[in-house]
XYZ file of C-alpha atoms in Angstrom:
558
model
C 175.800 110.624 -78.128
C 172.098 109.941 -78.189
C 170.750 106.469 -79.308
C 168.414 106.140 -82.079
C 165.864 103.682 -82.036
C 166.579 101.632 -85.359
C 168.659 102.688 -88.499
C 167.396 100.762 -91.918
C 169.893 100.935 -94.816
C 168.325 100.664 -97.999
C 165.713 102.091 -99.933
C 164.392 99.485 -101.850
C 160.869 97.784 -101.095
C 162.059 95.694 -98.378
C 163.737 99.210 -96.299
C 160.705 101.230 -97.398
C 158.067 98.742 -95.982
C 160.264 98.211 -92.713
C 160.375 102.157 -92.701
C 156.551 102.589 -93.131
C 155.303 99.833 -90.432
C 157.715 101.459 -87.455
C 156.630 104.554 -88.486
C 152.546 103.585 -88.028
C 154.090 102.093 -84.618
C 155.447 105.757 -83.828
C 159.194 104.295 -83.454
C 161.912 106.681 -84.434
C 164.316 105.680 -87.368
C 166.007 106.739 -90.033
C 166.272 105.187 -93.508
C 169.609 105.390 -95.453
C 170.304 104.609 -98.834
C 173.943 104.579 -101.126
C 171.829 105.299 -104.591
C 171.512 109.014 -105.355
C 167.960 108.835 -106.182
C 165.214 105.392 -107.119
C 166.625 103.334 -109.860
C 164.279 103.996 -113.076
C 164.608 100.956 -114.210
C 161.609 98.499 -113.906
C 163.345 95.210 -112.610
C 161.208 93.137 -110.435
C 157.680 92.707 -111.970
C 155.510 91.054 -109.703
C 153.015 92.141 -106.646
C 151.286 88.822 -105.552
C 148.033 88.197 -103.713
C 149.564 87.823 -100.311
C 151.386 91.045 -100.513
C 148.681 92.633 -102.118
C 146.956 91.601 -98.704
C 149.194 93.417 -96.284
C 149.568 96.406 -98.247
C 145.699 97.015 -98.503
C 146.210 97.078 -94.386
C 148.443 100.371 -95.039
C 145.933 101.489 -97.522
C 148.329 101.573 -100.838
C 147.345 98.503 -102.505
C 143.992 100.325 -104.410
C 147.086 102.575 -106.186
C 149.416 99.662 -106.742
C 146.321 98.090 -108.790
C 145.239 100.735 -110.124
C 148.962 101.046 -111.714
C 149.864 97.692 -112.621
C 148.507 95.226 -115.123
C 146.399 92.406 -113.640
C 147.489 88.750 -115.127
C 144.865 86.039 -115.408
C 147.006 83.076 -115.259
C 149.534 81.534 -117.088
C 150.388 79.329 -119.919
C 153.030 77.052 -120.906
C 154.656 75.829 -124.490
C 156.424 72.637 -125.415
C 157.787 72.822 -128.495
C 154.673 74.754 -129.688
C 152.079 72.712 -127.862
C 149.880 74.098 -124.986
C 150.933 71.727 -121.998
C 149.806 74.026 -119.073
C 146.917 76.465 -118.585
C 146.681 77.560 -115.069
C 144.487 80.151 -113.688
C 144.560 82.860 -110.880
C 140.961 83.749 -111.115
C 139.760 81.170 -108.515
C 142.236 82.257 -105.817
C 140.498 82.752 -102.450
C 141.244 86.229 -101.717
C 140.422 89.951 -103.031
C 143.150 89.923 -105.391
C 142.875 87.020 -107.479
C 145.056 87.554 -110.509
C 149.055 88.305 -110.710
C 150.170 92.229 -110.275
C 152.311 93.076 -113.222
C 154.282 96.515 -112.071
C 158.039 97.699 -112.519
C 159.524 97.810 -109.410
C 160.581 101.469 -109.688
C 156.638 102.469 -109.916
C 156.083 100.245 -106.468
C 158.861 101.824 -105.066
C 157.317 105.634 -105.626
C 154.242 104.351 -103.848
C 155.747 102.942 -101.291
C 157.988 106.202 -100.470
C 154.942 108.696 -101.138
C 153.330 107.095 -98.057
C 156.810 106.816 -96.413
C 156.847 110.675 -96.941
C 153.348 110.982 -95.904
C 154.012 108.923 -92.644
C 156.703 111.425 -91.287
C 159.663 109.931 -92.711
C 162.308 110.963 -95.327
C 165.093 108.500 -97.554
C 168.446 109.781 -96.808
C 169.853 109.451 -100.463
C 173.520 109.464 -101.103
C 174.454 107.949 -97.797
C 175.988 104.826 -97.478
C 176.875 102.735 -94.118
C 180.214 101.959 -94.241
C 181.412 99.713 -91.338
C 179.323 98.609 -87.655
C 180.158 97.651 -84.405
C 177.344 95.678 -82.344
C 177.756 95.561 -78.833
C 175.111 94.902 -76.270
C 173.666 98.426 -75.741
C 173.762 99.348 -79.079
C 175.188 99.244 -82.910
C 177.825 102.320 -83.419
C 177.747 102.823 -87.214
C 179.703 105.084 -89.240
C 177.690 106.668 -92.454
C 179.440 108.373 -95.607
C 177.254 111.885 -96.615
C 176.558 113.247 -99.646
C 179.523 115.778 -98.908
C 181.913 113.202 -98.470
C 181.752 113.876 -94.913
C 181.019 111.090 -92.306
C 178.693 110.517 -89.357
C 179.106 108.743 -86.263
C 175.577 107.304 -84.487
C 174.622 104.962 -82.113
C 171.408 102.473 -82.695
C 169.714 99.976 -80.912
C 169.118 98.411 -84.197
C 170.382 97.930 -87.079
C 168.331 96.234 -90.023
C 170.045 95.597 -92.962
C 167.774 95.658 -96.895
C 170.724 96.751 -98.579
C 170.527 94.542 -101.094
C 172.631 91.001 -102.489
C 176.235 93.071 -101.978
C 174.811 94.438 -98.345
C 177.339 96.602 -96.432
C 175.322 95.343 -93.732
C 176.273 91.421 -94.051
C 179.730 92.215 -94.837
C 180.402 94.292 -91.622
C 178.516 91.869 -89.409
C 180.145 89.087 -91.181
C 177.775 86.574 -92.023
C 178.545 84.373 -94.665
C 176.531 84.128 -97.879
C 176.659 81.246 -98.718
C 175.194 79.436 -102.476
C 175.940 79.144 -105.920
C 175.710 80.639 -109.304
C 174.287 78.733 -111.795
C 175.744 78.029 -115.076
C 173.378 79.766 -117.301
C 173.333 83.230 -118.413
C 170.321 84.831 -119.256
C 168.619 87.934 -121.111
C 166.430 90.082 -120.335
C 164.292 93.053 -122.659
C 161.317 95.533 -121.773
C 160.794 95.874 -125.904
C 157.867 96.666 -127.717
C 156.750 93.324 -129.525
C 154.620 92.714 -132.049
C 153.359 88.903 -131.941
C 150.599 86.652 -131.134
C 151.381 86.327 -127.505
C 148.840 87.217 -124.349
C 148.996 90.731 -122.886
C 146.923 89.351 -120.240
C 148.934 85.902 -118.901
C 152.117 85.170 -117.943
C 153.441 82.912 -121.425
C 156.432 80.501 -120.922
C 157.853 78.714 -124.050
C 160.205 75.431 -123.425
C 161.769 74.829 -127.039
C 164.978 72.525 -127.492
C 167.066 76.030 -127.669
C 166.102 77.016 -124.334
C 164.418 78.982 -122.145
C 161.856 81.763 -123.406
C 159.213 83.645 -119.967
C 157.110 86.923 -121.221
C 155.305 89.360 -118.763
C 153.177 92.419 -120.245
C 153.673 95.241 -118.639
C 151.448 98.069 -117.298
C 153.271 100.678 -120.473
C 152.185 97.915 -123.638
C 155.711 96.265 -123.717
C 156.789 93.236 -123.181
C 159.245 91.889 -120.383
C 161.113 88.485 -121.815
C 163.321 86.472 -120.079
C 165.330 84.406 -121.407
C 168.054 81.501 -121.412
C 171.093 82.683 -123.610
C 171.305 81.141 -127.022
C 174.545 79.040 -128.006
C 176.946 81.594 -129.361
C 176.313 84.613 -127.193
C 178.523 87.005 -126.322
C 179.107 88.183 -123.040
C 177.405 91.589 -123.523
C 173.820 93.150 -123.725
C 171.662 91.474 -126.421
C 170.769 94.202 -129.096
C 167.170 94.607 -130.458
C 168.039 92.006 -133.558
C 169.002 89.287 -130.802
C 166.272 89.432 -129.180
C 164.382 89.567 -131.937
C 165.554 86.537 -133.400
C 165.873 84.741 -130.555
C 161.743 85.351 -129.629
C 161.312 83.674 -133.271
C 163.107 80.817 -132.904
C 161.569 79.812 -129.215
C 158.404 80.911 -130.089
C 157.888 79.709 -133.333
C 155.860 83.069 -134.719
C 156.615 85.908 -136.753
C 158.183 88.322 -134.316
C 158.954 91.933 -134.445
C 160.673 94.123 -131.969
C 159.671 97.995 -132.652
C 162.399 99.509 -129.744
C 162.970 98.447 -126.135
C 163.669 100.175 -123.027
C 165.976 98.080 -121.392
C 168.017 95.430 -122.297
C 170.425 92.967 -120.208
C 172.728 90.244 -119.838
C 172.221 88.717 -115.954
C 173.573 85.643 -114.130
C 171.237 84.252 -111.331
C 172.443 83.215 -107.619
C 171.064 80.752 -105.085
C 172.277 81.973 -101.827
C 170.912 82.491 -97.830
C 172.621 83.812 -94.295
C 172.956 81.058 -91.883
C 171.310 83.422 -89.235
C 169.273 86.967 -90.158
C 169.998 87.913 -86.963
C 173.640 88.961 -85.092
C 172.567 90.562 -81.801
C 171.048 93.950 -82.471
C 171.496 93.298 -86.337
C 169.452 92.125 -88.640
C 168.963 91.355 -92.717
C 165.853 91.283 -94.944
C 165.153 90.886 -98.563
C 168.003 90.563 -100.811
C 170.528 90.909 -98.041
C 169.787 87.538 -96.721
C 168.310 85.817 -99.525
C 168.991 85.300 -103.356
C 167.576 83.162 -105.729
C 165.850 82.605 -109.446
C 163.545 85.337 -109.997
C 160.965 82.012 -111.447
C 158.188 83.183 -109.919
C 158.569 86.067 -109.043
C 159.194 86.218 -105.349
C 162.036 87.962 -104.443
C 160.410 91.450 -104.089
C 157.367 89.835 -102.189
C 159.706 88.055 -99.901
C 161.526 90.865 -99.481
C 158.739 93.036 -98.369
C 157.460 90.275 -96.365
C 160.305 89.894 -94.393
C 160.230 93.925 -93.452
C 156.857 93.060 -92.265
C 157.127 90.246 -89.971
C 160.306 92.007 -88.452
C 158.684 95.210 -88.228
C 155.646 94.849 -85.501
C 158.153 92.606 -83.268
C 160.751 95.298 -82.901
C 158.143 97.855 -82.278
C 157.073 96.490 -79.160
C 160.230 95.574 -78.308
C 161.329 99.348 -78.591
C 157.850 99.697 -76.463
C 158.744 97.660 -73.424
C 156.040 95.380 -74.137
C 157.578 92.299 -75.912
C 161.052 91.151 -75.062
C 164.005 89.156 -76.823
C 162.078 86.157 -77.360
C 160.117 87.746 -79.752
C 162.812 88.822 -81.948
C 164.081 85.760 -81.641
C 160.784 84.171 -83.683
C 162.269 86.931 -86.726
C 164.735 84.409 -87.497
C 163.129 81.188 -86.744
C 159.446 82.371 -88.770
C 161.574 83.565 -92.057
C 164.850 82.105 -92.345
C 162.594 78.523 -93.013
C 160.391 80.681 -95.619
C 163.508 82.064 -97.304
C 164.977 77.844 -97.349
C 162.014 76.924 -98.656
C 161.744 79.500 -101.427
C 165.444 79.001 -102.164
C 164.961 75.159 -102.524
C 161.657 75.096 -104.663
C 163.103 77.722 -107.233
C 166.393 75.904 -107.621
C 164.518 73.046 -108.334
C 162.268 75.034 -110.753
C 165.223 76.735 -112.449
C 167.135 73.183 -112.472
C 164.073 71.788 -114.197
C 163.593 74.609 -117.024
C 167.044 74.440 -117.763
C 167.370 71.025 -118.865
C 169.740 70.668 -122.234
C 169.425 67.430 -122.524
C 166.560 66.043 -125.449
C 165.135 62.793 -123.077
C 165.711 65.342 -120.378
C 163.220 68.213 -121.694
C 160.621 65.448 -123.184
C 160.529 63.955 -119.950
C 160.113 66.970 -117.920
C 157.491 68.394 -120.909
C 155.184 65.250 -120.324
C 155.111 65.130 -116.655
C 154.883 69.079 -116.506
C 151.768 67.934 -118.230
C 150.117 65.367 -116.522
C 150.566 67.171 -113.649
C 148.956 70.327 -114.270
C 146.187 68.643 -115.484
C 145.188 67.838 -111.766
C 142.751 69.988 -110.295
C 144.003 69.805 -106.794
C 148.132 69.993 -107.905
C 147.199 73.239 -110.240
C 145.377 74.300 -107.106
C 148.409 74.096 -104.476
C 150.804 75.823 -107.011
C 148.850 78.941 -107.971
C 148.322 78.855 -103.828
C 151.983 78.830 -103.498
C 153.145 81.125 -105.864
C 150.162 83.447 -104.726
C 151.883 83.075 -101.040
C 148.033 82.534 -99.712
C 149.646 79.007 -98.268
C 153.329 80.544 -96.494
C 152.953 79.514 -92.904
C 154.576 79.639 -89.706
C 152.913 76.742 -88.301
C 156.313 75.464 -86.335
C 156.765 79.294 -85.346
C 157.611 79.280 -81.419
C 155.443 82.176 -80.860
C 152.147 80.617 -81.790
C 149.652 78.416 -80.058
C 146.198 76.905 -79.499
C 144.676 75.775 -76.889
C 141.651 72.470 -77.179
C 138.708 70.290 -75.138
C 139.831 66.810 -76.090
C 137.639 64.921 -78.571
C 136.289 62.658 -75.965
C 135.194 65.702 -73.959
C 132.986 66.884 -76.876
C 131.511 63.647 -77.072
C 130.858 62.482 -73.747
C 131.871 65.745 -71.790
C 129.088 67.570 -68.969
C 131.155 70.515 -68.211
C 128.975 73.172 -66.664
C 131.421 75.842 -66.489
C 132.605 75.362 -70.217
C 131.477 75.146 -73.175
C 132.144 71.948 -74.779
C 131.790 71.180 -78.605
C 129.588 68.755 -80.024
C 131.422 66.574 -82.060
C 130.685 68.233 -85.361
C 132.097 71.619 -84.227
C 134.962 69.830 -82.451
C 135.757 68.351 -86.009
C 134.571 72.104 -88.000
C 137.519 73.473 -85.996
C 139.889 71.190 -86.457
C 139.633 71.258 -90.137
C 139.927 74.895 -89.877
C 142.837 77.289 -90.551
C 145.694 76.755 -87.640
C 148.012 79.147 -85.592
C 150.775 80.263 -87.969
C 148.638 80.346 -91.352
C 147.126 83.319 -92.886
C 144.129 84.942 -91.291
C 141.041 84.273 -93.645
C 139.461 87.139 -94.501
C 135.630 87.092 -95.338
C 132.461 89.645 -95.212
C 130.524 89.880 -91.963
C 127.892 92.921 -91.252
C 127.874 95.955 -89.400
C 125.479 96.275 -85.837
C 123.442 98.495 -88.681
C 123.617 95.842 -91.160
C 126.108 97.559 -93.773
C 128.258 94.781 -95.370
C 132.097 94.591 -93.740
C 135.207 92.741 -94.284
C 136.796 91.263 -91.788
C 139.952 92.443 -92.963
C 138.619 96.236 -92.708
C 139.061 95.932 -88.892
C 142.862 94.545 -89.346
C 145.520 97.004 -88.498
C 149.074 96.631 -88.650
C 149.715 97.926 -85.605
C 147.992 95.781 -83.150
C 146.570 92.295 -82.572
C 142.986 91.489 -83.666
C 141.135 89.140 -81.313
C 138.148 87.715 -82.515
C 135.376 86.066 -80.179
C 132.827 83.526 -81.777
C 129.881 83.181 -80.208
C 129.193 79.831 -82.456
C 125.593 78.617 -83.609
C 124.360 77.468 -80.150
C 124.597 80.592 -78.609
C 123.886 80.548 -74.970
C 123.655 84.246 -72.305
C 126.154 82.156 -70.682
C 128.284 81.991 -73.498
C 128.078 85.657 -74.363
C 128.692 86.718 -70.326
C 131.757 84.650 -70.881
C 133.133 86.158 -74.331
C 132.472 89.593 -72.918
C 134.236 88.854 -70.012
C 137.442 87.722 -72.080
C 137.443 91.015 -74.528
C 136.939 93.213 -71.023
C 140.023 91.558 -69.398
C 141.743 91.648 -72.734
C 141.216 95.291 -72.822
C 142.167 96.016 -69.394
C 145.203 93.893 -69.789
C 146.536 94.187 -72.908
C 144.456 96.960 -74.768
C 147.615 99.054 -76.408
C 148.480 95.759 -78.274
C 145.262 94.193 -78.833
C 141.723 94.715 -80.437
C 138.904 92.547 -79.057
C 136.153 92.247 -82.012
C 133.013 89.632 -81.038
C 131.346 87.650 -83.826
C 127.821 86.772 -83.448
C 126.314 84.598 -85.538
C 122.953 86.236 -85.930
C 121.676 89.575 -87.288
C 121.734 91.469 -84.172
C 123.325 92.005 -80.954
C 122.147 89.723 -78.263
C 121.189 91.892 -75.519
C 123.079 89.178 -73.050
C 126.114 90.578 -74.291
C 127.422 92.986 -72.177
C 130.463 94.162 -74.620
C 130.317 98.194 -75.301
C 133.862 97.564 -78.572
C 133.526 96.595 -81.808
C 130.490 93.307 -82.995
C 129.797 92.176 -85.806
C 127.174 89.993 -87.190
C 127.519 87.084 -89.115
C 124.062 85.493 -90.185
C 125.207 84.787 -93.757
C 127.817 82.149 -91.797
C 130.675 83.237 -94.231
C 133.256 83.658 -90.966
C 131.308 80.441 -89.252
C 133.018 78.307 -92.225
C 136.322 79.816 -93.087
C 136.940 80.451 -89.002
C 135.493 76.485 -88.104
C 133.291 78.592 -85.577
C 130.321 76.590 -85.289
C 130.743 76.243 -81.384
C 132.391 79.219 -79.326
C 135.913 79.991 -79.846
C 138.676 82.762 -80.587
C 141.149 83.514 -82.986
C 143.936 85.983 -82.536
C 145.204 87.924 -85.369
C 148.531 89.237 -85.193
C 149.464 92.333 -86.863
C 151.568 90.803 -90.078
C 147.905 89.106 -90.881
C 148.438 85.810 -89.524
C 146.925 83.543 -87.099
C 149.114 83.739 -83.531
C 146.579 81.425 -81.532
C 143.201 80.213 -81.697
C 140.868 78.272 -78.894
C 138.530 76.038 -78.102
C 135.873 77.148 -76.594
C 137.160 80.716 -75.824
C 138.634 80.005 -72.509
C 140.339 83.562 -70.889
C 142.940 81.831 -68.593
C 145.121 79.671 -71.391
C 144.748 83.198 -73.745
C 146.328 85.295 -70.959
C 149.060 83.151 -70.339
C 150.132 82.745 -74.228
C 149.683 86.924 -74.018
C 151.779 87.233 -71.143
C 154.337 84.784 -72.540
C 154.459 86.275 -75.779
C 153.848 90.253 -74.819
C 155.953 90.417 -71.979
């Protein structure tokens, strides 16, 4: 029986965007899924910055956009009274604003460039029971006939969804809880005085009331279940009259296309990983959709996973870096999990001193600048983080060496760049992105020389550029090239508006005389950055010092 590289069950966006990155990495796989065909239904809504980000890598996020409805902020209702206006528009990063698209449309995207890529979903065929063993996964699949398959894998990823096959047959708990509340849901054409360009939340003393426009005119509401309700789907009437009573205007519901009664888990694996196993999206995590992460999570999961077991299947990264899988998003799924149970917790209140105090200090808060800041940051995902990842690393002069050090073999930082760096983004955040020029002078984003598929290193050559400094930042993206040149992409930075003829580098410069990567990079003395291919920062040093860069390379890509 032949082995194949990695099986994926499930089709949803988490599978799809595991299926697409191993496919750019040329690794075989097949993608399974129990569902006969995509679910029409439009279920999760939103696409947010930070995804937005790594899909524009794979060169889908222009038709995402171009489908969706882009949200401007949001605003929030006590009782009829404005007590939160917060705004997307001043997020730092090409996609400042909330993506408002039914899931089934991001789906279609994401499989047309599945299709595109090589690959094919495998519809109507459903994993039914595993067995992991140190060679390999043998898995036994249910076809479309009825008939069943026998394969082998060497991995096994599991985005089958909150009732995975996957989890079951490995048997890893699931555990959480269900909250109390019930809750309805309508796509409905709406006619009212309500935004078609925000994200509108109503607080009322009868509950819960969220409303997303949608890319086709209607209206997605959300809602907590009025006092009385049946256990069945709300009808057109009782949706009606409960948008009038919550949001206190004339209301009037023309038809809807979906309509739904839905209870809401809180619930997370122990471990994402079981030897050659391994769960994303829904399969491992649950949680309030407030917010809107799950999808994004999801997808972000498949793509942190993704690049690791590539060059695993390579031979050029071993356990230890599927090991970081696990320890990078099991704390990202905790947090998640913990932030929207406290959000749901909060918007649930029954209680009258309960709501009026959480209405007032919902207020006061968001009228801070900087707290209005951090949570459109965080819902954006611009501020997730693997900054206590065991795969990333930096390596510094002291602070006493940039002020008193005479080094002659290294460059030291003064004091001011010493400090420019430290404030600057660290090893486990999100790669900045930021507009640089060509050797011809042609404006370029930084992120335009990103791929998911390798590394990115980037070599500053800092403000007081010396030929010393550029014969040693060649130097490093030669050796870098020779050593690890499959799995890594040395770019130089030179903070001028040409090419210094000192350096002797025949890959990819660019210029940066405007200083835009000098202040989001810290670079005003020479340094590097490496770029890993998920879009975040895997090491940085100062200066740019070759021997401390191989050895986190050779630790990491061995």
């Amino acid at each position: 029986m032949s082995t194949l590289p990695v099986l994926i069950a499930g089709a949803g966006p988490t599978g799809l965007m595991l299926a697409i990155s191993l496919a750019k990495h040329g690794i075989e796989h097949r993608i399974v899924d129990a569902n006969p065909e995509r679910s029409p239904l439009s279920r999760a809504l939103a696409v947010h910055a930070r995804t937005l980000e790594i899909l524009d890598s794979y060169g889908i996020a222009a038709d995402l956009v171009a489908r969706g409805r882009q949200l401007s902020g949001a605003s929030m209702y006590a009782e009829g009274r404005l007590i939160v206006r917060a705004d997307f528009d001043e997020l730092d990063t090409r996609f400042p604003f909330l993506l408002c698209l039914p899931q089934s449309e991001t789906e279609a995207v994401l499989e047309g460039l599945l299709v595109r890529s090589g690959s094919v979903v495998e519809r109507s065929t459903k994993l039914v029971d595993l067995d992991s063993g140190e060679a390999g996964v043998g898995c036994r699949l249910l076809r479309p006939d009825g008939s069943e398959e026998t394969l082998r894998a060497r991995w096994v990823v599991g985005a089958d969804g909150a009732h995975s096959a996957v989890r079951k047959a490995a048997r890893l708990a699931f555990p959480g809880h269900r909250y109390p509340e019930a809750f309805w849901l309508a796509d409905a054409d709406i006619e009212w005085d309500v935004s078609d360009r925000r994200v509108t939340t109503f607080f009322s003393s009868e509950g819960l009331l969220a409303c997303f426009p949608l890319p086709s005119g209607q209206m997605r509401v959300v809602a907590s279940t009025p006092e009385g309700a049946g256990e069945g789907d709300p009808t057109d009437s009782d949706v009606e009259e409960l948008l009038r009573r919550r949001s206190g205007q004339e209301v009037r519901i023309a038809g809807s296309s979906w309509r739904a009664r839905f209870a809401i888990h809180c619930r997370q694996v122990e471990r994402y990983r079981a030897g050659r196993v391994f769960l994303a999206g829904d399969a491992a995590h649950v949680h309030s959709p407030l917010g809107g992460q799950g999808m994004n999570t999801g997808m972000q999961d498949a793509h942190n996973l993704a690049w690791k077991l590539a060059l695993v299947e390579k031979g050029l990264a071993g356990n230890a870096l599927l090991e970081s899988y696990e320890a990078e998003r099991h704390r990202v799924g905790e947090e998640l999990l913990r932030a929207t149970d406290i959000a749901t917790r909060v918007a649930t209140i029954q209680s009258p001193l309960g709501r009026r105090v959480r209405d007032r200090v919902t207020e006061f808060l968001a009228s801070m600048e900087v707290v209005q800041e951090r949570v459109t940051r965080r819902v954006a995902e611009l501020d997730l983080a693997y900054e206590k990842s065991p795969i990333v690393g930096e390596f510094r002069s002291s602070l006493w060496r940039a002020r008193f050090g005479d080094d002659e073999e290294e460059e030291s930082p003064t004091v001011t760049a010493w400090l420019s760096f430290d404030a600057a983004p660290r090893p486990g955040q999100r790669a900045p992105d930021g507009l640089a020029r060509d050797p011809e002078g042609h404006p370029v984003r930084l992120s335009e020389l990103w791929q998911p598929t390798r590394h990115t290193l980037l070599l500053f050559d800092g403000r007081a550029s010396t030929r010393q400094g550029y014969e040693d930042l060649s130097r490093v993206a030669r050796t870098v090239r020779e050593r690890h040149g499959d799995v890594v992409a040395s770019v130089v930075v030179v903070a001028d508006s040409m090419i210094p003829e000192a350096l002797a580098w025949d890959g990819v410069t660019i210029l940066d005389p405007e200083g835009d990567l000098e202040y989001r990079y810290g670079a005003r003395a020479e340094c590097l950055y490496l770029v890993r291919p998920d879009l975040y920062l895997g090491y940085r040093s100062q200066p740019a010092a070759l021997e401390p860069l191989l050895a986190y390379l050779d630790d990491v890509l061995s």
